[in-house]
Coordinates of N, CA and C and ligand atoms in Angstrom, one line a residue:
M1 N 0.8 -1.2 0.0 CA 0.0 0.0 0.0 C 0.9 1.3 0.0
K2 N 0.5 2.2 -0.9 CA 1.3 3.4 -0.9 C 0.8 4.5 0.0
L3 N -0.5 4.4 0.3 CA -1.0 5.4 1.3 C -0.4 5.2 2.6
E4 N 0.0 6.2 3.3 CA 0.6 6.1 4.6 C -0.4 5.6 5.6
R5 N 0.0 4.6 6.4 CA -0.9 4.1 7.5 C -1.0 5.2 8.6
I6 N -2.0 5.0 9.4 CA -2.4 6.0 10.4 C -1.2 6.3 11.4
L7 N -0.8 5.2 12.1 CA 0.2 5.5 13.2 C 1.5 6.0 12.6
P8 N 2.1 5.5 11.5 CA 3.3 6.1 10.9 C 3.1 7.5 10.5
Y9 N 1.9 7.8 10.1 CA 1.6 9.2 9.7 C 1.7 10.2 10.9
A10 N 1.1 9.7 12.0 CA 1.1 10.4 13.3 C 2.6 10.7 13.7
K11 N 3.4 9.7 13.6 CA 4.8 9.8 13.9 C 5.5 10.8 13.0
K12 N 5.2 10.7 11.7 CA 5.8 11.6 10.8 C 5.5 13.1 11.2
L13 N 4.3 13.4 11.5 CA 3.9 14.7 11.9 C 4.7 15.2 13.1
L14 N 4.8 14.3 14.1 CA 5.5 14.6 15.3 C 7.0 14.9 15.0
T15 N 7.5 14.0 14.1 CA 8.9 14.2 13.8 C 9.2 15.6 13.1
K16 N 8.2 16.0 12.3 CA 8.3 17.4 11.7 C 8.3 18.5 12.8
A17 N 7.6 18.2 13.8 CA 7.4 19.3 14.8 C 8.4 19.3 15.9
V18 N 8.8 18.2 16.4 CA 9.6 18.1 17.6 C 11.1 17.9 17.2
K19 N 11.9 18.8 17.7 CA 13.4 18.8 17.4 C 14.2 18.6 18.7
P20 N 15.5 18.2 18.5 CA 16.3 18.0 19.7 C 16.3 19.3 20.6
G21 N 16.2 19.1 21.9 CA 16.1 20.3 22.8 C 14.7 20.7 23.1
D22 N 13.7 20.2 22.4 CA 12.4 20.7 22.6 C 11.7 19.9 23.8
I23 N 10.5 20.4 24.1 CA 9.7 19.7 25.1 C 8.5 19.0 24.4
A24 N 8.2 17.8 24.7 CA 7.1 17.1 24.2 C 6.3 16.4 25.3
I25 N 5.0 16.2 25.0 CA 4.1 15.7 26.0 C 3.5 14.4 25.5
D26 N 3.6 13.3 26.3 CA 2.8 12.1 26.1 C 1.6 12.2 27.1
A27 N 0.4 12.6 26.6 CA -0.7 12.9 27.5 C -1.4 11.6 28.0
T28 N -1.1 10.4 27.4 CA -1.6 9.2 27.9 C -0.5 8.1 27.8
L29 N 0.2 7.9 28.9 CA 1.4 7.0 28.8 C 1.1 5.6 28.3
G30 N 0.0 5.0 28.8 CA -0.3 3.6 28.5 C 1.0 2.7 28.7
N31 N 1.4 2.0 27.7 CA 2.6 1.2 27.8 C 3.9 1.9 27.6
G32 N 3.8 3.1 27.2 CA 5.1 3.9 27.1 C 5.8 3.9 25.8
Y33 N 5.1 3.3 24.8 CA 5.8 3.3 23.4 C 6.0 4.7 22.8
D34 N 4.9 5.5 22.9 CA 5.1 6.8 22.4 C 6.0 7.7 23.2
T35 N 6.1 7.4 24.5 CA 7.0 8.1 25.3 C 8.5 8.0 24.8
V36 N 8.8 6.7 24.5 CA 10.2 6.4 24.0 C 10.4 7.1 22.7
F37 N 9.4 7.1 21.8 CA 9.5 7.7 20.5 C 9.7 9.2 20.7
L38 N 8.9 9.9 21.6 CA 9.1 11.3 21.8 C 10.5 11.6 22.5
A39 N 10.9 10.7 23.4 CA 12.2 10.9 24.1 C 13.3 10.9 23.0
E40 N 13.2 10.0 22.0 CA 14.2 10.0 21.0 C 14.2 11.3 20.2
L41 N 13.0 11.9 19.9 CA 12.9 13.1 19.2 C 13.5 14.3 19.9
V42 N 13.3 14.4 21.2 CA 13.8 15.6 22.0 C 15.3 15.4 22.3
G43 N 15.8 14.2 22.2 CA 17.2 14.0 22.5 C 17.6 14.2 23.9
E44 N 18.9 14.2 24.1 CA 19.4 14.4 25.5 C 19.2 15.7 26.1
T45 N 19.1 16.7 25.2 CA 18.9 18.1 25.7 C 17.5 18.5 25.9
G46 N 16.5 17.7 25.5 CA 15.1 18.0 25.6 C 14.5 17.3 26.7
K47 N 13.1 17.4 26.8 CA 12.4 16.8 27.9 C 11.0 16.3 27.5
V48 N 10.6 15.2 28.0 CA 9.2 14.7 27.7 C 8.5 14.7 29.1
Y49 N 7.3 15.2 29.1 CA 6.4 15.0 30.2 C 5.4 13.9 29.9
G50 N 5.2 12.9 30.7 CA 4.2 11.9 30.5 C 3.2 11.8 31.6
F51 N 1.9 11.7 31.1 CA 0.8 11.7 32.1 C 0.1 10.4 32.0
D52 N -0.4 9.9 33.1 CA -1.4 8.8 33.1 C -2.0 8.7 34.5
V53 N -3.2 8.3 34.5 CA -3.9 8.2 35.8 C -3.8 6.8 36.4
Q54 N -3.2 5.8 35.7 CA -3.0 4.5 36.2 C -1.5 4.2 36.6
E55 N -1.4 3.8 37.9 CA 0.0 3.5 38.4 C 0.7 2.4 37.4
E56 N -0.1 1.5 36.9 CA 0.4 0.5 36.0 C 1.1 1.1 34.8
A57 N 0.5 2.1 34.3 CA 1.0 2.8 33.1 C 2.4 3.5 33.4
I58 N 2.4 4.1 34.6 CA 3.6 4.7 35.0 C 4.8 3.7 35.1
A59 N 4.4 2.5 35.8 CA 5.4 1.5 35.9 C 5.9 0.9 34.6
A60 N 5.0 0.7 33.7 CA 5.3 0.1 32.4 C 6.2 1.1 31.6
S61 N 5.9 2.4 31.7 CA 6.6 3.4 31.0 C 8.0 3.5 31.6
H62 N 8.1 3.5 32.9 CA 9.3 3.6 33.6 C 10.3 2.5 33.2
A63 N 9.7 1.2 33.1 CA 10.5 0.1 32.7 C 11.0 0.2 31.3
R64 N 10.2 0.7 30.4 CA 10.5 0.8 29.0 C 11.6 1.9 28.8
L65 N 11.4 3.0 29.5 CA 12.4 4.1 29.3 C 13.7 3.6 29.9
S66 N 13.7 2.9 31.0 CA 14.9 2.4 31.6 C 15.7 1.5 30.7
E67 N 15.0 0.6 30.0 CA 15.6 -0.3 29.0 C 16.3 0.5 27.9
H68 N 15.7 1.6 27.6 CA 16.3 2.5 26.5 C 17.3 3.5 27.0
G69 N 17.5 3.5 28.3 CA 18.4 4.5 28.9 C 18.0 5.9 28.8
M70 N 16.7 6.1 28.8 CA 16.1 7.4 28.6 C 15.3 8.1 29.7
L71 N 15.5 7.5 30.9 CA 14.7 8.0 32.1 C 15.0 9.4 32.4
E72 N 16.3 9.8 32.2 CA 16.7 11.2 32.6 C 16.0 12.3 31.9
R73 N 15.6 12.1 30.7 CA 14.9 13.1 29.9 C 13.4 13.1 29.9
V74 N 12.9 12.2 30.8 CA 11.4 12.1 30.9 C 10.9 12.3 32.3
T75 N 9.9 13.1 32.5 CA 9.2 13.3 33.8 C 7.9 12.6 33.7
L76 N 7.8 11.5 34.5 CA 6.5 10.7 34.6 C 5.6 11.2 35.7
L77 N 4.4 11.5 35.3 CA 3.5 12.1 36.3 C 2.2 11.2 36.4
H78 N 2.0 10.8 37.6 CA 0.7 10.0 37.9 C -0.4 11.1 38.2
E79 N -0.9 11.6 37.1 CA -1.8 12.7 37.1 C -2.6 12.7 35.8
G80 N -3.8 13.3 35.9 CA -4.6 13.4 34.7 C -4.1 14.5 33.8
H81 N -4.2 14.4 32.5 CA -3.6 15.4 31.6 C -4.4 16.7 31.7
E82 N -5.6 16.7 32.3 CA -6.3 17.9 32.5 C -5.6 18.9 33.5
N83 N -4.5 18.4 34.1 CA -3.7 19.2 35.0 C -2.4 19.6 34.3
I84 N -2.4 19.6 33.0 CA -1.2 19.8 32.3 C -0.5 21.1 32.6
K85 N -1.2 22.1 32.6 CA -0.6 23.5 32.7 C 0.0 23.6 34.1
Q86 N -0.7 23.1 35.1 CA -0.2 23.2 36.5 C 1.0 22.3 36.7
K87 N 1.1 21.2 36.0 CA 2.2 20.3 36.3 C 3.5 20.6 35.5
I88 N 3.4 21.3 34.4 CA 4.5 21.6 33.6 C 5.2 22.9 34.1
L89 N 6.5 22.9 34.2 CA 7.2 24.1 34.7 C 7.0 25.2 33.7
A90 N 6.7 26.4 34.3 CA 6.4 27.6 33.4 C 7.5 27.9 32.5
V91 N 8.7 27.6 32.9 CA 9.9 27.9 32.0 C 9.8 27.0 30.8
D92 N 9.1 25.9 30.8 CA 9.1 25.0 29.7 C 7.9 25.3 28.7
Y93 N 7.0 26.2 29.1 CA 5.8 26.5 28.3 C 6.1 26.7 26.8
G94 N 6.9 27.7 26.5 CA 7.1 28.1 25.1 C 8.0 27.1 24.3
R95 N 8.5 26.1 25.0 CA 9.3 25.1 24.3 C 8.6 23.8 23.9
I96 N 7.3 23.8 24.2 CA 6.5 22.6 23.8 C 6.2 22.6 22.3
T97 N 6.6 21.6 21.6 CA 6.4 21.5 20.2 C 5.5 20.3 19.7
G98 N 5.3 19.4 20.6 CA 4.5 18.2 20.2 C 3.8 17.6 21.4
A99 N 2.6 17.0 21.1 CA 1.9 16.2 22.1 C 1.1 15.2 21.5
I100 N 1.0 14.0 22.2 CA 0.1 13.0 21.6 C -0.8 12.4 22.7
F101 N -2.1 12.2 22.3 CA -3.1 11.6 23.1 C -3.5 10.3 22.4
N102 N -3.2 9.1 23.1 CA -3.7 7.9 22.6 C -4.9 7.5 23.4
L103 N -6.1 7.6 22.8 CA -7.3 7.7 23.6 C -7.9 6.3 23.8
G104 N -8.9 6.2 24.6 CA -9.6 5.0 24.9 C -9.1 4.3 26.1
Y105 N -9.1 3.0 26.1 CA -8.6 2.2 27.3 C -7.3 1.5 26.9
L106 N -6.5 1.1 27.9 CA -5.3 0.4 27.6 C -5.6 -1.1 27.4
P107 N -5.3 -1.7 26.3 CA -5.6 -3.1 26.0 C -5.0 -4.0 27.1
G108 N -5.7 -4.9 27.5 CA -5.1 -5.9 28.5 C -5.2 -5.3 29.9
S109 N -5.8 -4.1 30.1 CA -5.8 -3.5 31.4 C -7.3 -3.3 31.8
D110 N -7.5 -2.4 32.8 CA -8.9 -2.1 33.2 C -9.6 -1.3 32.2
K111 N -10.6 -1.9 31.6 CA -11.3 -1.3 30.5 C -12.3 -0.2 30.9
T112 N -12.5 -0.1 32.3 CA -13.4 1.0 32.8 C -12.6 2.3 32.9
I113 N -11.3 2.2 32.8 CA -10.5 3.5 32.9 C -10.2 3.9 31.5
V114 N -11.0 4.9 31.0 CA -10.9 5.4 29.7 C -10.8 6.9 29.7
T115 N -10.2 7.4 28.6 CA -10.1 8.9 28.5 C -11.5 9.4 28.3
K116 N -11.8 10.7 28.7 CA -13.1 11.3 28.6 C -13.0 12.6 27.8
P117 N -14.0 12.9 27.0 CA -13.9 14.1 26.2 C -13.6 15.4 27.0
N118 N -14.3 15.5 28.1 CA -14.1 16.8 28.8 C -12.7 17.0 29.3
T119 N -12.1 16.0 29.8 CA -10.7 16.2 30.3 C -9.7 16.3 29.1
T120 N -10.0 15.5 28.0 CA -9.2 15.6 26.8 C -9.2 17.1 26.3
I121 N -10.5 17.6 26.2 CA -10.6 18.9 25.6 C -10.0 20.0 26.5
S122 N -10.1 19.8 27.8 CA -9.4 20.7 28.7 C -7.9 20.7 28.5
A123 N -7.4 19.5 28.3 CA -5.9 19.4 28.1 C -5.5 20.1 26.8
I124 N -6.3 19.9 25.8 CA -6.0 20.5 24.4 C -6.0 22.0 24.6
E125 N -7.0 22.5 25.3 CA -7.1 24.0 25.4 C -5.9 24.6 26.1
Q126 N -5.5 23.9 27.2 CA -4.3 24.3 27.9 C -3.1 24.3 27.0
L127 N -3.0 23.2 26.3 CA -1.8 23.1 25.4 C -1.8 24.2 24.3
L128 N -2.9 24.4 23.8 CA -3.0 25.5 22.7 C -2.6 26.8 23.3
E129 N -2.8 27.0 24.6 CA -2.5 28.3 25.2 C -0.9 28.3 25.4
I130 N -0.3 27.2 25.9 CA 1.1 27.3 26.3 C 2.1 26.9 25.3
M131 N 1.7 26.1 24.3 CA 2.7 25.5 23.4 C 3.2 26.5 22.4
E132 N 4.3 26.2 21.7 CA 4.9 27.1 20.7 C 4.1 27.1 19.4
P133 N 4.0 28.2 18.7 CA 3.3 28.2 17.4 C 4.0 27.1 16.5
E134 N 3.2 26.5 15.7 CA 3.6 25.4 14.8 C 3.8 24.1 15.6
G135 N 3.5 24.1 16.9 CA 3.5 22.9 17.7 C 2.3 22.0 17.3
I136 N 2.5 20.7 17.3 CA 1.4 19.8 16.8 C 0.9 18.9 18.0
I137 N -0.4 18.8 18.0 CA -1.1 17.9 19.0 C -1.7 16.8 18.1
I138 N -1.5 15.6 18.5 CA -2.1 14.4 17.8 C -3.1 13.7 18.7
L139 N -4.3 13.5 18.2 CA -5.2 12.7 18.9 C -5.4 11.4 18.1
V140 N -5.1 10.3 18.8 CA -5.4 9.0 18.1 C -6.7 8.5 18.7
I141 N -7.7 8.4 17.8 CA -9.1 8.2 18.3 C -9.5 6.7 18.0
Y142 N -9.8 6.0 19.0 CA -10.2 4.6 18.9 C -11.7 4.5 19.0
H143 N -12.4 4.3 17.9 CA -13.8 4.4 17.9 C -14.5 3.1 17.6
G144 N -13.8 2.0 17.8 CA -14.4 0.7 17.5 C -15.3 0.2 18.6
H145 N -15.3 0.8 19.8 CA -16.2 0.4 20.9 C -17.1 1.5 21.2
E146 N -18.2 1.2 21.9 CA -19.3 2.1 22.1 C -18.9 3.5 22.7
E147 N -18.2 3.4 23.8 CA -17.7 4.7 24.4 C -16.8 5.4 23.5
G148 N -16.0 4.7 22.7 CA -15.1 5.3 21.8 C -15.8 6.2 20.7
A149 N -17.0 5.7 20.3 CA -17.7 6.4 19.3 C -18.3 7.7 19.9
I150 N -18.7 7.6 21.1 CA -19.2 8.8 21.8 C -18.0 9.9 22.0
E151 N -16.9 9.3 22.4 CA -15.7 10.2 22.5 C -15.3 10.8 21.2
R152 N -15.3 10.0 20.1 CA -15.0 10.6 18.8 C -16.0 11.7 18.4
D153 N -17.3 11.5 18.6 CA -18.2 12.6 18.2 C -18.0 13.8 19.0
A154 N -17.8 13.7 20.3 CA -17.6 14.9 21.1 C -16.3 15.6 20.7
L155 N -15.2 14.9 20.5 CA -14.0 15.5 20.1 C -14.0 16.2 18.7
L156 N -14.7 15.5 17.8 CA -14.8 16.1 16.5 C -15.6 17.4 16.5
E157 N -16.7 17.3 17.3 CA -17.5 18.5 17.4 C -16.7 19.7 18.0
Y158 N -15.9 19.4 19.0 CA -15.0 20.4 19.6 C -14.0 20.9 18.6
C159 N -13.3 20.0 17.9 CA -12.2 20.3 17.0 C -12.7 21.1 15.8
R160 N -13.8 20.8 15.3 CA -14.4 21.6 14.2 C -14.6 23.0 14.5
K161 N -14.7 23.3 15.8 CA -15.0 24.7 16.2 C -13.8 25.5 16.6
I162 N -12.7 24.8 16.6 CA -11.4 25.6 17.0 C -11.3 26.7 16.0
D163 N -11.1 27.9 16.4 CA -11.0 29.1 15.5 C -9.8 28.8 14.6
Q164 N -10.1 29.0 13.3 CA -9.0 28.7 12.3 C -7.9 29.7 12.4
K165 N -8.1 30.8 13.1 CA -7.0 31.8 13.3 C -6.1 31.2 14.4
S166 N -6.5 30.3 15.2 CA -5.6 29.8 16.3 C -5.0 28.5 16.0
A167 N -5.6 27.7 15.1 CA -5.0 26.4 14.8 C -5.5 25.9 13.5
H168 N -4.6 25.0 12.8 CA -5.0 24.2 11.7 C -5.4 22.9 12.2
V169 N -6.6 22.3 11.8 CA -7.0 21.0 12.3 C -7.3 20.1 11.1
L170 N -6.8 18.9 11.1 CA -7.1 18.0 10.1 C -7.4 16.6 10.7
T171 N -8.2 15.8 9.9 CA -8.3 14.4 10.2 C -7.6 13.6 9.2
Y172 N -7.1 12.4 9.5 CA -6.5 11.5 8.6 C -7.0 10.1 8.9
Q173 N -7.8 9.6 8.0 CA -8.6 8.4 8.3 C -8.9 7.6 7.1
F174 N -8.8 6.3 7.2 CA -9.3 5.4 6.2 C -10.8 5.2 6.5
I175 N -11.7 5.5 5.4 CA -13.1 5.5 5.7 C -13.9 4.3 5.2
N176 N -13.2 3.3 4.7 CA -13.9 2.1 4.2 C -13.4 0.9 4.8
Q177 N -12.8 1.0 6.0 CA -12.3 -0.3 6.6 C -13.3 -0.8 7.7
Q178 N -13.3 -2.1 7.8 CA -14.2 -2.7 8.8 C -13.6 -2.5 10.2
K179 N -14.5 -2.6 11.2 CA -14.2 -2.6 12.6 C -13.6 -1.2 13.1
N180 N -13.9 -0.2 12.3 CA -13.5 1.2 12.7 C -12.1 1.3 13.4
P181 N -11.0 1.1 12.5 CA -9.7 1.2 13.1 C -9.4 2.7 13.5
P182 N -8.4 2.9 14.3 CA -8.2 4.2 14.8 C -7.9 5.2 13.7
F183 N -8.1 6.5 14.0 CA -7.8 7.5 13.0 C -7.2 8.7 13.8
I184 N -6.6 9.7 13.1 CA -6.0 10.8 13.9 C -6.7 12.1 13.6
V185 N -6.6 13.0 14.6 CA -6.9 14.4 14.4 C -5.5 15.1 14.7
A186 N -5.1 15.9 13.8 CA -3.9 16.7 14.1 C -4.2 18.2 14.2
I187 N -3.7 18.8 15.3 CA -4.0 20.2 15.5 C -2.6 20.9 15.6
E188 N -2.5 21.9 14.6 CA -1.2 22.7 14.6 C -1.5 24.1 15.1
K189 N -0.9 24.5 16.2 CA -1.1 25.8 16.7 C -0.6 26.8 15.7
R190 N -1.3 27.9 15.5 CA -0.8 29.0 14.6 C -0.1 30.1 15.4
Ligands
SAH1 N1 -6.5 2.7 22.9 C1 -5.1 2.7 22.8 C2 -4.4 2.8 24.1 C3 -4.9 4.0 25.0 S1 -4.1 4.0 26.5 C4 -4.6 1.5 22.1 O1 -5.4 0.6 21.8 O2 -3.4 1.4 21.8 C5 -5.0 5.3 27.3 C6 -4.3 5.6 28.6 O3 -4.9 6.8 29.0 C7 -4.6 4.6 29.7 O4 -3.4 4.1 30.2 C8 -5.3 5.4 30.8 O5 -5.0 5.1 32.1 C9 -5.0 6.8 30.4 N2 -5.9 7.9 30.9 C10 -7.2 7.9 31.0 N3 -7.7 9.1 31.4 C11 -6.6 9.9 31.6 C12 -6.4 11.2 32.0 N4 -7.4 12.0 32.3 N5 -5.1 11.7 32.0 C13 -4.1 10.9 31.6 N6 -4.2 9.7 31.2 C14 -5.4 9.1 31.2

């Protein structure tokens, strides 16, 4: 297939936005794969802040980062991403160039712990306020389950209304696949 798949495309956008020395945010640590990816992008001189409300996700991410020798450049926070502004050092605000939200629940874990539109939207608004112009926020939307479809609708409604003077917003999605695989919304601050 020549068309770029969803997750590689998300990574490509983050690679364009996040450079060595920058600050990046993993808003939903989960198993920590994206955290490692962002930690590679920011390099030794940058920093990643990772958020998750589950202790298990913090532990999994800690182990993965340790394996890659990248713990020093990552701050792991057992906190909801809706507290993003409060938890990030003010000196770091203008250096944030990328953020990713992997939404829904963590496979193999407690399926009742899911991301919620209100807190996701609150985090996006805070990020749009503090991040650097041309910084990119990626939402990976898993809408194959019932709650995921509700989350998708709420987020799309919100994202469509973001003032075009403040951000560019796109969706990238295969629209003829079975089982509703994930798609992305990318938001670039202007
Ligand atoms: N659906 C994805 C994985 C999503 S993991 C996939 O299939 O690959 C989503 C993570 O978000 C979970 O680890 C969960 O604990 C976390 N989470 C839920 N609400 C959160 C919040 N308010 N702030 C930060 N993390 C949250």
